[in-house]
Coordinates of C-alpha atoms and ligand atoms in Angstrom, one line a residue:
M25 CA 55.7 -58.7 86.5
R26 CA 52.4 -58.0 84.5
P27 CA 50.0 -60.9 84.7
D28 CA 49.6 -62.8 81.4
F29 CA 46.3 -62.8 79.5
T30 CA 45.6 -65.2 76.7
P31 CA 42.1 -64.7 75.4
S32 CA 39.9 -67.8 75.7
A33 CA 38.7 -69.6 72.5
N34 CA 35.4 -67.8 73.2
V35 CA 36.7 -64.4 72.3
A36 CA 40.0 -65.1 70.5
L37 CA 38.7 -63.7 67.2
L38 CA 36.5 -61.0 68.7
K39 CA 37.0 -57.5 67.4
E40 CA 35.9 -54.3 69.2
S41 CA 32.9 -52.7 67.7
A42 CA 34.4 -50.5 64.9
T43 CA 31.6 -48.0 65.1
L44 CA 32.2 -47.5 68.8
A45 CA 36.0 -47.3 68.1
V46 CA 35.4 -44.4 65.7
A47 CA 33.3 -42.6 68.4
G48 CA 36.2 -43.2 70.8
R49 CA 38.7 -41.6 68.5
A50 CA 36.5 -38.6 67.8
R51 CA 36.0 -38.2 71.5
A52 CA 39.8 -38.3 72.1
L53 CA 40.5 -35.7 69.5
K54 CA 37.7 -33.5 70.9
A55 CA 39.3 -33.9 74.4
A56 CA 42.6 -32.8 72.9
G57 CA 41.0 -29.6 71.9
R58 CA 40.1 -30.3 68.2
A59 CA 36.8 -29.2 66.8
I60 CA 35.3 -32.4 65.5
L61 CA 32.0 -32.8 63.5
D62 CA 30.7 -36.1 64.7
L63 CA 29.0 -37.9 61.8
G64 CA 30.0 -41.3 63.0
S65 CA 27.5 -41.7 65.7
G66 CA 24.7 -44.3 65.7
E67 CA 22.4 -42.5 68.0
P68 CA 19.8 -39.7 67.8
D69 CA 21.1 -36.4 69.0
F70 CA 17.8 -35.6 70.7
D71 CA 17.0 -35.8 74.4
T72 CA 14.5 -38.5 75.5
P73 CA 11.0 -37.0 75.4
A74 CA 10.0 -35.4 78.7
H75 CA 7.0 -37.6 79.4
I76 CA 9.2 -40.7 79.1
C77 CA 11.8 -39.3 81.6
A78 CA 9.0 -38.3 83.9
A79 CA 7.5 -41.8 83.9
A80 CA 10.8 -43.3 84.9
G81 CA 11.1 -40.8 87.8
E82 CA 7.5 -41.6 88.9
A83 CA 8.3 -45.3 88.8
I84 CA 11.4 -44.9 90.9
A85 CA 9.4 -42.8 93.4
A86 CA 6.8 -45.5 93.6
G87 CA 9.5 -48.1 94.4
A88 CA 10.3 -49.6 91.0
T89 CA 13.9 -50.1 92.0
R90 CA 14.1 -53.9 92.5
Y91 CA 14.5 -56.9 90.3
T92 CA 11.6 -57.7 87.9
A93 CA 10.8 -61.0 86.1
T94 CA 13.8 -61.8 83.9
E95 CA 11.8 -61.4 80.8
G96 CA 10.5 -58.0 81.8
I97 CA 7.5 -56.4 83.5
L98 CA 4.1 -57.8 82.3
P99 CA 2.6 -54.4 81.3
L100 CA 5.5 -53.7 79.0
R101 CA 5.3 -57.1 77.4
E102 CA 1.5 -56.7 77.1
A103 CA 2.0 -53.3 75.4
I104 CA 4.5 -54.9 73.0
A105 CA 2.2 -57.8 72.2
A106 CA -0.8 -55.5 71.7
E107 CA 1.1 -53.2 69.4
T108 CA 2.4 -56.1 67.4
N109 CA -1.0 -57.9 67.1
A110 CA -2.6 -54.6 66.0
R111 CA -0.5 -54.6 62.8
A112 CA 0.5 -58.3 62.2
T113 CA -1.4 -60.0 59.4
G114 CA -0.6 -63.7 60.1
P115 CA -3.0 -65.9 62.1
D116 CA -0.6 -66.4 65.1
V117 CA -1.4 -64.0 68.0
V118 CA 1.6 -62.8 70.0
T119 CA 1.2 -63.3 73.7
P120 CA 3.2 -61.5 76.4
S121 CA 5.0 -64.8 77.0
D122 CA 6.4 -64.7 73.5
V123 CA 8.2 -61.4 74.4
V124 CA 11.6 -61.2 76.1
V125 CA 12.7 -57.7 77.2
S126 CA 16.5 -57.2 77.3
T127 CA 19.2 -54.7 78.0
G128 CA 19.0 -53.2 74.6
S129 CA 18.2 -54.9 71.3
K130 CA 21.9 -55.9 71.1
Q131 CA 21.3 -58.3 73.9
S132 CA 18.1 -59.5 72.3
L133 CA 20.1 -60.3 69.1
F134 CA 22.7 -62.0 71.2
N135 CA 20.1 -64.1 73.0
A136 CA 18.5 -65.1 69.8
C137 CA 21.7 -66.1 68.0
F138 CA 23.1 -67.9 71.1
C139 CA 19.9 -70.0 71.5
L140 CA 19.4 -70.7 67.8
F141 CA 22.9 -71.3 66.3
G142 CA 26.0 -73.3 67.2
P143 CA 29.1 -74.9 65.8
G144 CA 28.8 -75.9 62.2
D145 CA 25.8 -73.7 61.6
E146 CA 25.9 -71.0 58.9
V147 CA 23.9 -67.8 59.0
L148 CA 23.3 -65.7 56.0
V149 CA 24.0 -62.0 56.6
P150 CA 22.8 -59.6 53.8
T151 CA 25.8 -57.3 53.5
P152 CA 26.8 -54.6 54.1
A153 CA 25.3 -55.0 57.6
W154 CA 25.7 -53.7 61.1
T155 CA 29.1 -54.7 62.4
S156 CA 27.8 -56.6 65.5
Y157 CA 25.9 -59.2 63.6
Y158 CA 29.0 -60.9 62.3
E159 CA 30.6 -60.9 65.8
I160 CA 27.5 -62.0 67.6
I161 CA 27.0 -65.0 65.3
A162 CA 30.7 -65.9 65.7
L163 CA 30.3 -65.7 69.5
A164 CA 27.6 -68.4 69.1
R165 CA 30.4 -70.4 67.4
A166 CA 28.4 -70.3 64.2
T167 CA 29.7 -68.9 60.9
P168 CA 28.3 -65.6 59.5
V169 CA 28.1 -65.9 55.7
P170 CA 28.0 -62.4 54.1
V171 CA 25.7 -62.2 51.1
F172 CA 26.5 -59.1 49.1
G173 CA 23.6 -57.0 48.1
D174 CA 22.6 -55.6 44.7
P175 CA 24.4 -52.3 43.9
D176 CA 21.5 -51.4 41.6
D177 CA 18.9 -51.7 44.4
G178 CA 20.3 -50.0 47.5
L179 CA 22.7 -52.9 48.2
K180 CA 19.7 -55.1 49.2
V181 CA 19.9 -58.8 48.7
T182 CA 17.7 -60.8 46.4
V183 CA 16.3 -64.3 47.1
A184 CA 18.5 -65.5 44.2
Q185 CA 21.6 -64.2 46.0
L186 CA 20.5 -65.7 49.3
A187 CA 19.8 -69.1 47.7
A188 CA 23.1 -69.1 45.9
A189 CA 25.0 -68.5 49.2
A190 CA 23.1 -71.3 51.1
T191 CA 24.5 -74.7 51.9
P192 CA 23.1 -77.7 53.8
R193 CA 24.5 -76.0 56.9
T194 CA 22.5 -72.8 56.5
R195 CA 20.3 -72.3 59.6
G196 CA 19.1 -68.7 59.4
I197 CA 19.1 -65.2 57.9
M198 CA 19.8 -62.0 59.7
L199 CA 17.7 -59.3 58.1
N200 CA 17.7 -55.6 58.9
S201 CA 15.3 -53.1 57.3
P202 CA 15.7 -50.2 57.4
C203 CA 19.3 -51.1 57.1
N204 CA 22.3 -49.8 59.1
P205 CA 24.6 -48.8 57.3
T206 CA 22.8 -48.1 54.0
G207 CA 19.4 -46.7 55.0
A208 CA 17.8 -49.1 52.4
V209 CA 14.3 -50.4 53.1
Y210 CA 13.0 -53.8 51.9
S211 CA 9.6 -53.6 50.2
R212 CA 6.7 -55.9 51.3
E213 CA 7.3 -58.0 48.1
Q214 CA 11.0 -58.4 48.9
L215 CA 10.3 -59.4 52.5
T216 CA 7.6 -61.8 51.4
A217 CA 10.0 -63.5 49.0
I218 CA 12.7 -63.8 51.6
V219 CA 10.3 -65.3 54.2
E220 CA 9.0 -67.7 51.7
L221 CA 12.5 -68.8 50.8
A222 CA 13.3 -69.3 54.5
H223 CA 10.2 -71.2 55.2
E224 CA 10.8 -73.5 52.2
H225 CA 14.3 -74.4 53.6
G226 CA 13.3 -74.4 57.3
W227 CA 15.7 -71.5 58.1
W228 CA 15.1 -69.1 61.0
V229 CA 14.7 -65.4 60.1
I230 CA 15.9 -62.9 62.6
S231 CA 14.5 -59.5 61.6
D232 CA 16.1 -56.5 63.3
E233 CA 13.5 -53.7 63.0
I234 CA 15.0 -51.2 65.3
Y235 CA 14.9 -48.4 62.7
R236 CA 11.3 -49.2 61.6
H237 CA 9.9 -46.0 62.8
L238 CA 12.6 -43.8 61.1
T239 CA 11.4 -43.9 57.5
Y240 CA 11.2 -41.0 55.1
E241 CA 9.5 -42.3 52.0
G242 CA 6.9 -44.9 51.2
E243 CA 5.2 -46.7 54.1
V244 CA 5.9 -45.2 57.5
P245 CA 6.7 -47.2 59.6
A246 CA 8.6 -49.4 57.2
P247 CA 7.1 -52.8 56.6
S248 CA 7.7 -55.4 59.3
L249 CA 8.2 -59.1 58.7
L250 CA 5.2 -59.8 60.9
E251 CA 3.1 -57.9 58.5
V252 CA 4.0 -60.2 55.5
A253 CA 4.6 -63.6 57.1
T254 CA 1.8 -66.1 57.0
S255 CA 3.1 -67.8 60.2
R256 CA 5.4 -66.8 63.1
D257 CA 7.1 -70.1 62.8
R258 CA 10.9 -69.6 62.9
L259 CA 10.6 -65.8 62.9
V260 CA 12.2 -63.6 65.5
V261 CA 11.5 -59.9 65.4
I262 CA 13.9 -57.6 67.3
D263 CA 12.9 -54.1 68.2
G264 CA 13.5 -51.6 70.9
V265 CA 13.2 -48.0 72.0
A266 CA 16.7 -46.8 71.4
K267 CA 16.5 -45.2 68.0
A268 CA 12.8 -44.4 67.6
F269 CA 12.4 -42.7 71.0
A270 CA 15.9 -41.3 71.5
M271 CA 16.5 -43.7 74.3
T272 CA 19.9 -45.2 73.6
G273 CA 21.1 -44.9 77.1
W274 CA 18.1 -46.5 78.7
R275 CA 19.0 -49.9 77.2
I276 CA 15.7 -51.5 76.4
G277 CA 15.1 -53.8 73.5
W278 CA 13.1 -57.0 73.0
A279 CA 12.6 -60.1 71.0
I280 CA 9.3 -61.5 69.8
A281 CA 9.7 -65.2 69.2
P282 CA 7.9 -68.5 69.1
H283 CA 7.2 -69.5 72.7
A284 CA 9.8 -72.3 73.0
L285 CA 12.6 -69.9 71.8
A286 CA 11.4 -67.1 74.1
T287 CA 11.6 -69.5 77.0
S288 CA 15.1 -70.5 76.0
M289 CA 16.2 -66.8 75.7
K290 CA 14.7 -66.1 79.1
A291 CA 16.7 -68.9 80.6
L292 CA 19.9 -67.7 79.0
Q293 CA 19.3 -64.1 80.2
S294 CA 18.5 -65.4 83.7
H295 CA 22.2 -66.4 84.0
T296 CA 23.7 -63.4 82.3
T297 CA 22.1 -60.0 83.2
S298 CA 18.6 -61.0 84.6
N299 CA 16.0 -58.3 83.9
A300 CA 16.7 -55.1 82.1
A301 CA 17.0 -52.0 84.4
T302 CA 13.6 -51.6 86.1
P303 CA 13.1 -47.8 85.8
S304 CA 14.1 -48.1 82.1
Q305 CA 11.3 -50.7 81.6
Y306 CA 8.8 -48.2 83.0
A307 CA 10.2 -45.5 80.7
A308 CA 9.8 -47.8 77.7
L309 CA 6.3 -48.6 78.8
A310 CA 5.4 -44.9 78.7
A311 CA 7.0 -44.6 75.3
L312 CA 4.7 -47.3 74.0
V313 CA 1.4 -46.5 75.8
R314 CA 1.5 -42.7 75.9
Q315 CA 1.2 -42.8 72.2
E316 CA 0.0 -39.3 71.4
E317 CA 2.9 -37.7 73.2
S318 CA 5.4 -40.2 71.8
D319 CA 4.1 -39.7 68.2
A320 CA 4.3 -35.9 68.6
A321 CA 7.9 -36.1 69.9
R322 CA 8.9 -38.5 67.1
A323 CA 7.3 -36.3 64.4
V324 CA 9.7 -33.6 65.5
M325 CA 12.7 -35.9 65.3
L326 CA 11.6 -37.4 62.0
A327 CA 11.2 -33.9 60.4
A328 CA 14.7 -33.0 61.6
F329 CA 16.2 -36.2 60.2
R330 CA 14.5 -35.7 56.9
E331 CA 15.7 -32.2 56.6
R332 CA 19.3 -33.2 57.3
R333 CA 19.1 -36.2 55.0
D334 CA 17.8 -34.0 52.1
A335 CA 20.5 -31.3 52.8
A336 CA 23.3 -33.9 52.8
L337 CA 22.0 -35.5 49.6
D338 CA 21.9 -32.0 48.0
V339 CA 25.6 -31.4 48.9
L340 CA 26.6 -34.8 47.6
A341 CA 24.4 -34.8 44.5
G342 CA 26.2 -34.8 41.1
V343 CA 29.7 -35.4 42.5
D344 CA 31.4 -37.1 39.7
G345 CA 32.1 -40.8 40.6
L346 CA 30.5 -40.7 44.0
T347 CA 27.7 -43.2 44.5
V348 CA 25.4 -42.7 47.4
V349 CA 22.7 -45.3 48.3
P350 CA 19.4 -43.4 48.4
P351 CA 18.6 -43.5 52.1
V352 CA 14.9 -44.3 52.7
G353 CA 15.2 -45.0 56.5
A354 CA 17.4 -45.0 59.6
F355 CA 19.8 -42.0 59.7
Y356 CA 22.8 -43.0 57.6
L357 CA 24.2 -42.2 54.2
F358 CA 26.4 -44.8 52.6
A359 CA 28.8 -43.4 50.1
N360 CA 31.2 -45.3 47.8
V361 CA 34.7 -43.7 47.9
A362 CA 36.5 -46.4 45.9
D363 CA 37.7 -43.9 43.3
A364 CA 39.3 -41.6 45.9
A365 CA 42.0 -43.7 47.3
P366 CA 45.6 -43.8 46.1
P367 CA 46.4 -47.3 44.8
E368 CA 48.9 -48.0 47.6
S369 CA 46.5 -47.2 50.4
E370 CA 44.8 -49.6 52.7
D371 CA 41.1 -50.0 51.8
A372 CA 39.5 -47.0 50.3
G373 CA 36.9 -46.4 53.1
T374 CA 39.5 -46.6 55.9
F375 CA 41.9 -44.3 54.1
F376 CA 39.2 -41.8 53.3
A377 CA 37.6 -41.8 56.8
R378 CA 41.1 -41.3 58.4
R379 CA 41.9 -38.4 56.1
L380 CA 38.5 -36.9 56.7
L381 CA 38.9 -37.1 60.5
D382 CA 42.6 -36.2 60.9
D383 CA 42.8 -33.4 58.3
H384 CA 39.2 -32.1 58.1
G385 CA 37.8 -32.8 61.5
V386 CA 34.8 -34.9 60.4
A387 CA 34.2 -38.4 61.9
V388 CA 32.6 -41.0 59.7
V389 CA 32.7 -44.8 59.9
P390 CA 34.8 -46.8 57.4
G391 CA 32.8 -49.3 55.4
S392 CA 35.1 -52.2 56.4
A393 CA 33.1 -52.2 59.7
F394 CA 30.2 -53.4 57.6
L395 CA 32.3 -55.6 55.2
A396 CA 32.1 -53.0 52.5
P397 CA 35.6 -51.6 52.4
D398 CA 35.0 -49.2 49.5
W399 CA 32.4 -47.2 51.4
V400 CA 32.0 -44.9 54.3
R401 CA 29.0 -44.4 56.5
V402 CA 27.9 -40.8 57.3
S403 CA 25.4 -40.4 60.1
Y404 CA 23.0 -37.5 59.9
A405 CA 22.0 -37.9 63.5
A406 CA 23.8 -34.6 64.2
P407 CA 22.8 -30.9 64.0
L408 CA 21.9 -29.7 60.5
A409 CA 24.8 -27.3 60.3
D410 CA 27.3 -30.1 61.2
V411 CA 25.7 -32.4 58.6
V412 CA 25.9 -29.8 55.8
T413 CA 29.5 -28.7 56.7
G414 CA 30.5 -32.4 57.1
A415 CA 29.1 -33.3 53.8
Q416 CA 30.8 -30.3 52.1
R417 CA 34.2 -31.3 53.6
L418 CA 33.6 -34.9 52.5
R419 CA 32.8 -33.7 49.0
A420 CA 35.8 -31.5 48.8
L421 CA 38.1 -34.2 50.1
Y422 CA 36.6 -36.7 47.6
E423 CA 37.1 -34.4 44.7
S424 CA 40.6 -33.5 45.6
V425 CA 41.8 -37.1 46.3
R426 CA 40.0 -38.4 43.2
T427 CA 41.7 -35.9 41.0
A428 CA 45.1 -36.6 42.7
A429 CA 44.6 -40.4 42.3
R430 CA 43.8 -39.9 38.6
V431 CA 46.8 -37.6 38.0
G432 CA 49.1 -39.8 40.0
Ligands
LIG3 N1 20.5 -53.1 65.5 C1 21.1 -52.2 64.7 C2 20.9 -52.4 63.2 C3 21.8 -51.1 65.3 O1 22.3 -50.2 64.4 C4 21.9 -51.0 66.7 C5 22.6 -49.9 67.3 O2 23.4 -49.2 66.7 C6 21.3 -52.0 67.5 C7 20.6 -53.0 66.9 C8 21.4 -51.9 69.0 O3 20.5 -51.1 69.6 P1 20.3 -51.1 71.1 O4 20.8 -49.8 71.6 O5 18.8 -51.3 71.3 O6 21.1 -52.2 71.7

């Protein structure tokens, strides 16, 4: 007899990451011999720069193979604090003890939410947003409250929309700029207004700035909350090396938080995963301190992302009815396919993404993963030729389904 499994109340409502699920389906089709263009992926398609890999190898050879302090090695936290202080404008200096290094910024986000929020609390999530925010907040037994962004401004939320969604139970806001899935970037003025609103109400702001360095217009890197806030009170900044240094597999992220919260996150992590992998911490240290080499490697990646973004936008420009959020940062295009679904279909994004994968061999992520069911997310972290062909097939499918939907 197979043993029974009834999920505990902790995970009863938990859904698998929809973005990882798409990657899994694309992999399965590839394994079955299909040629799949993978525009679903959320990771740079570049190798980690050589100087970073070499630094990890040297650290291992020098014996960096044991546990470290739970919160991470001091030189890495010093480098993070120094880099932050060099650009932060507020009066509060970040010290290494305000920094907790974790196994990817996903864990940093989990630590922050788990330490800050609990049953009865509500957290405003500007939406569409990265799928894991909703689940992580729910794992803390708090309630994520989606606040839908402004279609005329890259689906970004305004303070008026946030204020309208707030209740006496609101405890925090989860910000993400540049945004996954839209690529939208909040301006300094917009960030300032949001921080002021949060300070006024005593809300925490968690600012996920993991795509900060991947910006193609305006200020590069994109403005950080630490550059506009007048105090670090109730601010948590989440960052990491995964996206900006092509280091997704090394699993290093961090949180910069007021000291008392950092101490609480460290205690939580000491009972879950302990320190992030030791060689990976030395690799991240090299990424931060060997700045010239890192900047040169990133410039190559940025140029490639920009070229692909522009090429995909060219293909999708002027398609009747197809709205695309102008992507300023990250490596995603967010396209509205509401007009290209037969009325009887499930949500438009899911229908469209399935047809595109099954019939045309292109993997994209349905917008329902980001609570935006009329949309699909197209990643341009893929070779230029794949991005162009994928965008052409998306366009062709959109035009044919839209016409059929209208005729039918
Ligand atoms: N935050 C956002 C907005 C992301 O898109 C991702 C990964 O896709 C992460 C955080 C997690 O990054 P990490 O690999 O550092 O855990």
